[in-house]
């Protein structure tokens, strides 16, 4: 792999090398400094604009539908900004949102022009993830990671409460989310080279990722990992053995620490009010916790007030406080207005911030992803070199946009960079897969 990269990198122009360097550092910077990661993304966008102004952009013909959706979504964001009651609050996040699309297009541009860079990106991403896994294991056995970050405890008042791995994220519970969002991309890139040769490597990757994600104590990330695992089983050759091994390993990990069951099962049932606890009384069975339902309820109130274009990007909190001052009756789930930085639900946040038009664009894209996955699963002939790579990159987009779980802020720069990074590979692998299957 390294030899091939060295043989071809001499053909990369200077300006493209600068772009490649900036894009390559984003995965590691997402854990060490989100400010620098965002800065590198902005510089990459500036370089790409310069390239577009100087060179032919005919290669974008293969993604003109996606370009239309990106442009439409950005225009909706701008409209929501200019009609927002909180213009100053929303301006930076809204006006410069296009930089995330430029990150995706930068990756697509580099891979379209130098497709051998898939090896380079696999090397970079795999090396970054290996560092994270080593650091997380070091933190598990030594109490601190390589930077001296302690092994945190999510409840410092309870000495028996379960600790959780964070690696380079320090006190932030993002390690599981970080790993599970990049997992489908790694699986896809590994399969691109020789699916038979690397089939055991991907099994090992799934095993290690599963253990680390489990130990991160992030329920949403674990749920998303099971989706990836299920997607892997559906295209594996030995489904029964894979399912049996997965169940066995899950039981072993659960039994390795009694507090895992408390965290993942008991606490979840208490939040859903299926069982009683000192904090949650079982009067109504909830889909998620009362707090999350209150936030969703608040976002729907926001949405009703600003139906078409929402209240503006990152304006959930001020709009919620404004609505809370009015007399609003609770629903039969006894939900109340509750204001936070965001509603912790991707699609309800989109409805609240950019209205029905912004929601429809993301929802249409989600439906396209789901439809593509089902078509690929029912495809009898899978000889295409890009079949498994494109399949897993679609799984990656699905878990990043999965609608039925609590989530971080959709317009947060960390999540935006994670999605846009993956989307760049999706654009390229889609073009290659479709070209092979025409």
Coordinates of C-alpha atoms in Angstrom, one line a residue:
X1 CA 0.0 0.0 0.0
X2 CA 2.7 2.5 1.0
X3 CA 4.8 1.7 -2.1
X4 CA 1.9 2.4 -4.4
X5 CA 1.2 5.7 -2.7
X6 CA 4.8 6.8 -3.0
X7 CA 4.8 5.9 -6.7
X8 CA 1.8 8.1 -7.4
X9 CA 2.1 11.0 -5.0
X10 CA 4.7 12.6 -7.3
X11 CA 1.8 13.1 -9.8
X12 CA -0.3 15.2 -7.4
X13 CA -0.1 18.9 -7.9
X14 CA 1.1 21.2 -5.1
X15 CA -2.3 22.8 -4.5
X16 CA -3.9 19.3 -4.4
X17 CA -1.3 18.2 -1.9
X18 CA -2.2 21.1 0.4
X19 CA -5.8 20.1 0.1
X20 CA -5.0 16.5 0.8
X21 CA -3.0 17.4 4.0
X22 CA -5.8 19.5 5.4
X23 CA -8.4 16.8 4.7
X24 CA -6.2 14.0 6.1
X25 CA -5.8 15.7 9.5
X26 CA -9.5 16.1 10.1
X27 CA -10.2 12.6 11.7
X28 CA -7.5 13.0 14.4
X29 CA -8.4 16.7 15.0
X30 CA -12.0 15.8 15.6
X31 CA -10.8 14.3 18.9
X32 CA -8.0 16.6 19.9
X33 CA -9.2 20.1 18.8
X34 CA -12.5 20.7 17.2
X35 CA -11.5 24.4 16.6
X36 CA -8.5 23.4 14.5
X37 CA -10.5 20.7 12.7
X38 CA -13.0 23.3 11.8
X39 CA -10.2 25.7 10.8
X40 CA -8.6 23.0 8.5
X41 CA -12.0 22.4 7.0
X42 CA -12.4 26.1 6.2
X43 CA -9.0 26.3 4.6
X44 CA -9.8 23.2 2.6
X45 CA -12.9 24.9 1.4
X46 CA -11.0 28.0 0.3
X47 CA -8.5 25.9 -1.6
X48 CA -11.4 24.0 -3.3
X49 CA -13.0 27.2 -4.4
X50 CA -9.7 28.4 -5.8
X51 CA -9.4 25.1 -7.7
X52 CA -12.9 25.5 -9.1
X53 CA -12.1 29.0 -10.3
X54 CA -9.0 27.9 -12.0
X55 CA -9.9 24.5 -13.4
X56 CA -12.6 22.5 -15.2
X57 CA -15.4 21.3 -12.9
X58 CA -17.0 18.9 -15.3
X59 CA -16.3 16.0 -12.9
X60 CA -19.2 17.3 -10.8
X61 CA -21.6 16.1 -13.5
X62 CA -21.8 12.7 -11.8
X63 CA -23.1 14.3 -8.5
X64 CA -25.3 17.1 -9.9
X65 CA -28.4 15.7 -8.1
X66 CA -26.5 15.8 -4.8
X67 CA -25.3 19.3 -5.6
X68 CA -28.8 20.4 -6.2
X69 CA -29.9 19.1 -2.8
X70 CA -26.9 20.7 -1.0
X71 CA -27.6 24.0 -2.7
X72 CA -31.3 23.8 -1.8
X73 CA -30.6 23.0 1.8
X74 CA -28.1 25.8 2.1
X75 CA -30.6 28.3 0.6
X76 CA -33.2 27.2 3.1
X77 CA -30.7 27.8 5.9
X78 CA -30.1 31.3 4.6
X79 CA -33.8 32.0 4.3
X80 CA -34.4 30.8 7.9
X81 CA -31.5 33.1 9.0
X82 CA -32.9 36.2 7.3
X83 CA -36.4 35.7 8.7
X84 CA -35.2 34.6 12.1
X85 CA -35.9 36.6 15.3
X86 CA -32.4 35.7 16.4
X87 CA -30.3 36.8 13.4
X88 CA -27.1 37.5 15.4
X89 CA -27.4 34.2 17.3
X90 CA -27.7 32.2 14.2
X91 CA -25.5 34.1 11.7
X92 CA -22.2 32.3 11.9
X93 CA -23.6 28.8 12.1
X94 CA -25.9 29.5 9.1
X95 CA -24.0 31.7 6.8
X96 CA -20.8 29.6 6.8
X97 CA -22.6 26.2 6.8
X98 CA -21.5 25.7 3.2
X99 CA -18.0 24.8 4.4
X100 CA -19.2 21.3 5.3
X101 CA -20.4 20.7 1.8
X102 CA -17.0 21.9 0.5
X103 CA -15.3 19.3 2.8
X104 CA -17.4 16.6 1.1
X105 CA -16.6 17.9 -2.3
X106 CA -12.9 18.2 -1.5
X107 CA -12.8 14.4 -0.7
X108 CA -14.8 13.6 -3.8
X109 CA -12.5 15.9 -6.0
X110 CA -9.3 14.2 -4.7
X111 CA -10.6 10.7 -5.1
X112 CA -12.1 11.4 -8.5
X113 CA -8.8 12.8 -9.7
X114 CA -6.5 10.3 -7.9
X115 CA -8.5 7.2 -7.1
X116 CA -5.3 5.5 -5.6
X117 CA -5.8 7.9 -2.7
X118 CA -8.3 5.4 -1.3
X119 CA -5.3 3.5 -0.1
X120 CA -3.9 6.6 1.5
X121 CA -7.2 7.5 3.3
X122 CA -7.5 3.9 4.5
X123 CA -4.0 4.1 5.9
X124 CA -4.7 7.4 7.6
X125 CA -8.0 6.5 9.1
X126 CA -6.9 3.0 10.1
X127 CA -3.8 4.5 11.7
X128 CA -5.9 7.1 13.6
X129 CA -8.4 4.5 14.8
X130 CA -5.6 2.2 15.9
X131 CA -4.1 5.0 18.0
X132 CA -7.5 5.6 19.6
X133 CA -8.0 1.9 20.4
X134 CA -4.6 1.6 21.9
X135 CA -5.1 4.8 23.9
X136 CA -8.5 3.5 25.2
X137 CA -7.1 0.2 26.2
X138 CA -4.2 2.0 27.9
X139 CA -6.8 4.1 29.8
X140 CA -8.7 1.0 30.8
X141 CA -5.7 -0.8 32.3
X142 CA -3.8 2.2 33.7
X143 CA -6.6 4.6 34.8
X144 CA -5.3 7.4 32.5
X145 CA -4.7 7.7 28.8
X146 CA -1.5 8.7 27.0
X147 CA -2.2 12.4 27.7
X148 CA -3.0 11.8 31.4
X149 CA -6.7 12.0 31.0
X150 CA -8.3 10.0 33.8
X151 CA -10.7 7.2 33.4
X152 CA -14.0 9.1 34.2
X153 CA -16.9 8.0 36.4
X154 CA -20.3 9.2 35.2
X155 CA -21.5 9.5 38.8
X156 CA -18.8 10.7 41.1
X157 CA -21.0 10.4 44.1
X158 CA -21.4 6.7 43.6
X159 CA -18.1 4.8 44.0
X160 CA -19.7 1.7 42.4
X161 CA -21.0 3.6 39.4
X162 CA -19.6 2.3 36.1
X163 CA -16.6 4.1 34.6
X164 CA -16.5 4.8 30.9
X165 CA -13.7 5.1 28.3
X166 CA -13.1 8.5 26.7
X167 CA -9.5 8.3 25.3
X168 CA -8.5 11.7 23.8
X169 CA -12.0 13.1 24.4
X170 CA -11.1 13.6 28.1
X171 CA -14.4 14.1 30.0
X172 CA -16.6 14.1 26.9
X173 CA -18.6 11.0 26.2
X174 CA -17.8 10.9 22.4
X175 CA -15.4 8.0 22.0
X176 CA -18.2 5.5 21.2
X177 CA -19.9 7.9 18.8
X178 CA -16.6 8.7 17.1
X179 CA -15.8 5.0 16.5
X180 CA -19.2 3.9 15.4
X181 CA -19.5 6.7 12.9
X182 CA -16.2 5.8 11.2
X183 CA -16.6 2.0 11.5
X184 CA -18.6 1.5 8.3
X185 CA -16.1 3.6 6.3
X186 CA -13.2 1.5 7.5
X187 CA -15.1 -1.8 6.7
X188 CA -15.9 -0.5 3.3
X189 CA -12.4 0.7 2.4
X190 CA -10.9 -2.6 3.7
X191 CA -13.3 -4.7 1.5
X192 CA -12.4 -2.6 -1.5
X193 CA -9.0 -4.3 -1.9
X194 CA -9.7 -7.9 -1.5
X195 CA -12.9 -9.0 0.3
X196 CA -11.7 -12.6 0.8
X197 CA -8.2 -11.7 1.9
X198 CA -9.4 -9.1 4.5
X199 CA -12.6 -10.8 5.7
X200 CA -10.9 -11.9 8.9
X201 CA -9.5 -8.4 9.4
X202 CA -13.0 -6.9 9.4
X203 CA -14.1 -9.5 11.9
X204 CA -11.3 -8.5 14.2
X205 CA -12.2 -4.8 13.6
X206 CA -15.8 -5.4 14.6
X207 CA -14.8 -7.3 17.7
X208 CA -12.4 -4.6 18.9
X209 CA -14.7 -1.7 18.0
X210 CA -17.6 -3.5 19.8
X211 CA -15.7 -3.9 23.0
X212 CA -14.4 -0.3 23.1
X213 CA -17.9 1.1 22.2
X214 CA -19.4 -1.1 24.9
X215 CA -16.9 0.2 27.4
X216 CA -17.6 3.8 26.5
X217 CA -20.9 3.5 28.2
X218 CA -22.8 5.3 25.4
X219 CA -26.1 3.6 24.8
X220 CA -26.9 5.3 21.5
X221 CA -23.5 4.4 20.1
X222 CA -23.9 0.8 21.2
X223 CA -27.3 0.7 19.5
X224 CA -25.8 2.1 16.3
X225 CA -23.0 -0.5 16.6
X226 CA -25.7 -3.3 16.6
X227 CA -27.1 -1.8 13.4
X228 CA -23.7 -2.0 11.8
X229 CA -23.2 -5.5 13.1
X230 CA -26.6 -6.5 11.7
X231 CA -25.7 -5.0 8.4
X232 CA -22.5 -7.0 8.4
X233 CA -24.3 -10.3 9.2
X234 CA -26.8 -9.7 6.3
X235 CA -23.9 -9.8 3.7
X236 CA -21.6 -12.3 5.5
X237 CA -21.2 -15.8 4.1
X238 CA -21.5 -17.7 7.4
X239 CA -24.5 -15.9 9.0
X240 CA -25.3 -18.5 11.6
X241 CA -21.8 -18.7 13.0
X242 CA -21.5 -14.9 13.0
X243 CA -24.8 -14.5 14.9
X244 CA -23.8 -17.2 17.4
X245 CA -20.3 -15.6 18.0
X246 CA -21.9 -12.2 18.3
X247 CA -24.4 -13.4 21.0
X248 CA -21.7 -15.2 22.9
X249 CA -19.3 -12.3 22.9
X250 CA -22.1 -9.9 24.0
X251 CA -23.0 -12.1 26.9
X252 CA -19.3 -12.4 28.0
X253 CA -18.9 -8.6 27.9
X254 CA -22.1 -8.0 29.8
X255 CA -21.1 -10.5 32.5
X256 CA -17.6 -9.1 32.8
X257 CA -19.0 -6.1 34.8
X258 CA -22.4 -6.2 36.6
X259 CA -22.8 -2.4 36.1
X260 CA -23.1 -2.8 32.4
X261 CA -26.5 -4.4 32.8
X262 CA -27.4 -1.6 35.3
X263 CA -26.4 1.0 32.8
X264 CA -27.7 -0.4 29.5
X265 CA -30.8 -2.3 30.7
X266 CA -32.1 -1.2 34.1
X267 CA -31.5 2.5 33.7
X268 CA -33.0 2.5 30.2
X269 CA -36.2 0.7 31.5
X270 CA -36.4 3.2 34.4
X271 CA -36.1 6.2 32.0
X272 CA -38.9 4.7 29.8
X273 CA -40.9 4.3 33.1
X274 CA -41.4 0.6 32.4
X275 CA -40.0 0.0 35.9
X276 CA -40.0 2.3 38.9
X277 CA -37.0 4.1 40.3
X278 CA -36.5 6.9 42.9
X279 CA -36.5 9.4 40.0
X280 CA -38.9 7.9 37.5
X281 CA -42.4 6.7 38.4
X282 CA -44.1 4.2 36.1
X283 CA -47.3 6.0 35.2
X284 CA -46.8 6.3 31.4
X285 CA -44.7 4.1 29.2
X286 CA -42.4 6.3 27.2
X287 CA -40.5 5.7 24.0
X288 CA -37.5 7.5 25.5
X289 CA -36.9 9.4 28.7
X290 CA -39.3 12.1 30.0
X291 CA -36.6 14.7 29.5
X292 CA -36.1 13.8 25.9
X293 CA -39.8 13.7 25.3
X294 CA -40.1 17.2 26.8
X295 CA -37.4 18.5 24.4
X296 CA -39.2 16.9 21.5
X297 CA -42.5 18.5 22.6
X298 CA -40.8 21.8 22.9
X299 CA -39.3 21.5 19.4
X300 CA -42.8 20.7 18.0
X301 CA -44.1 23.9 19.6
X302 CA -41.2 25.8 18.0
X303 CA -42.1 24.2 14.7
X304 CA -45.7 25.2 14.9
X305 CA -44.7 28.8 15.4
X306 CA -42.3 28.7 12.4
X307 CA -43.7 26.1 10.1
X308 CA -42.0 26.7 6.8
X309 CA -38.4 27.7 7.5
X310 CA -38.0 27.3 11.2
X311 CA -36.6 29.7 13.7
X312 CA -33.0 29.5 12.4
X313 CA -30.0 27.3 12.9
X314 CA -29.0 26.8 16.6
X315 CA -31.9 28.9 17.8
X316 CA -33.8 26.1 19.6
X317 CA -33.0 27.5 23.1
X318 CA -34.0 31.2 22.6
X319 CA -37.1 30.3 20.5
X320 CA -38.1 27.7 23.2
X321 CA -37.7 30.3 26.0
X322 CA -39.8 32.7 24.0
X323 CA -42.6 30.2 23.5
X324 CA -42.4 29.1 27.1
X325 CA -43.5 32.5 28.2
X326 CA -46.8 31.8 26.6
X327 CA -49.5 29.7 28.2
X328 CA -49.1 26.2 26.7
X329 CA -51.2 23.2 27.8
X330 CA -49.4 19.9 28.5
X331 CA -50.3 16.9 26.4
X332 CA -51.6 13.5 27.7
X333 CA -48.0 12.4 28.3
X334 CA -47.7 15.3 30.8
X335 CA -44.9 16.8 28.7
X336 CA -43.8 20.3 29.5
X337 CA -41.8 22.9 27.7
X338 CA -38.1 22.3 28.4
X339 CA -35.4 24.4 26.9
X340 CA -31.9 23.2 26.1
X341 CA -29.2 24.0 23.5
X342 CA -30.9 21.5 21.1
X343 CA -33.7 18.9 21.4
X344 CA -31.4 15.9 21.3
X345 CA -33.3 14.5 18.2
X346 CA -32.0 15.1 14.7
X347 CA -35.3 15.4 12.8
X348 CA -37.1 17.4 15.5
X349 CA -34.2 19.8 15.6
X350 CA -34.3 20.2 11.8
X351 CA -38.1 20.9 12.0
X352 CA -37.5 23.5 14.7
X353 CA -34.5 25.2 13.2
X354 CA -35.1 25.1 9.4
X355 CA -38.8 24.0 9.1
X356 CA -40.6 21.6 6.9
X357 CA -38.6 22.4 3.7
X358 CA -35.2 21.7 5.4
X359 CA -36.7 18.5 6.9
X360 CA -38.0 17.2 3.6
X361 CA -34.5 17.5 2.0
X362 CA -32.8 15.4 4.8
X363 CA -35.8 13.0 4.9
X364 CA -35.7 12.4 1.1
X365 CA -32.0 11.7 1.3
X366 CA -32.6 9.3 4.2
X367 CA -35.2 7.5 2.2
X368 CA -32.8 7.2 -0.7
X369 CA -30.1 5.7 1.6
X370 CA -32.6 3.1 3.0
X371 CA -33.9 2.3 -0.5
X372 CA -30.3 1.8 -1.8
X373 CA -29.5 -0.6 1.1
X374 CA -32.6 -2.7 0.5
X375 CA -31.9 -2.8 -3.3
X376 CA -28.4 -4.0 -2.6
X377 CA -29.5 -6.7 -0.1
X378 CA -31.9 -8.1 -2.7
X379 CA -29.3 -7.9 -5.5
X380 CA -28.4 -11.4 -6.6
X381 CA -25.2 -10.6 -8.5
X382 CA -22.6 -8.9 -6.2
X383 CA -19.5 -9.2 -8.4
X384 CA -18.9 -5.5 -8.4
X385 CA -15.6 -4.5 -6.8
X386 CA -17.4 -1.6 -5.1
X387 CA -20.4 -3.5 -3.9
X388 CA -19.4 -4.0 -0.2
X389 CA -17.7 -0.7 0.0
X390 CA -20.8 1.2 -1.3
X391 CA -23.0 -1.0 0.9
X392 CA -21.2 -0.1 4.1
X393 CA -20.8 3.6 3.2
X394 CA -24.6 3.7 2.9
X395 CA -24.8 2.0 6.3
X396 CA -22.5 4.7 7.6
X397 CA -24.8 7.5 6.3
X398 CA -27.8 5.6 7.8
X399 CA -26.5 5.5 11.3
X400 CA -25.4 9.2 11.1
X401 CA -29.0 10.1 10.1
X402 CA -30.9 7.5 12.1
X403 CA -34.2 9.0 13.2
X404 CA -35.4 6.9 16.1
X405 CA -32.7 7.6 18.8
X406 CA -31.5 10.6 20.9
X407 CA -28.7 12.5 19.1
X408 CA -26.3 15.4 19.4
X409 CA -27.0 18.7 17.7
X410 CA -27.3 18.2 14.0
X411 CA -25.8 21.6 13.4
X412 CA -22.9 21.2 15.8
X413 CA -19.6 21.5 14.0
X414 CA -18.3 18.2 15.4
X415 CA -21.2 16.2 14.0
X416 CA -21.3 18.2 10.8
X417 CA -17.7 17.4 10.1
X418 CA -18.2 13.7 10.8
X419 CA -21.1 13.5 8.4
X420 CA -19.5 15.6 5.7
X421 CA -16.3 13.6 5.9
X422 CA -18.3 10.4 5.4
X423 CA -20.4 12.0 2.7
X424 CA -17.4 12.8 0.5
X425 CA -16.6 9.0 0.3
X426 CA -20.2 8.3 -0.3
X427 CA -20.2 10.6 -3.3
X428 CA -17.2 8.9 -4.8
X429 CA -18.1 5.3 -4.1
X430 CA -21.6 5.9 -5.4
X431 CA -20.2 7.2 -8.7
X432 CA -17.8 4.2 -9.0
X433 CA -20.5 1.6 -8.1
X434 CA -23.1 3.0 -10.5
X435 CA -20.5 3.2 -13.3
X436 CA -19.7 -0.5 -12.9
X437 CA -23.4 -1.5 -12.8
X438 CA -24.6 0.5 -15.9

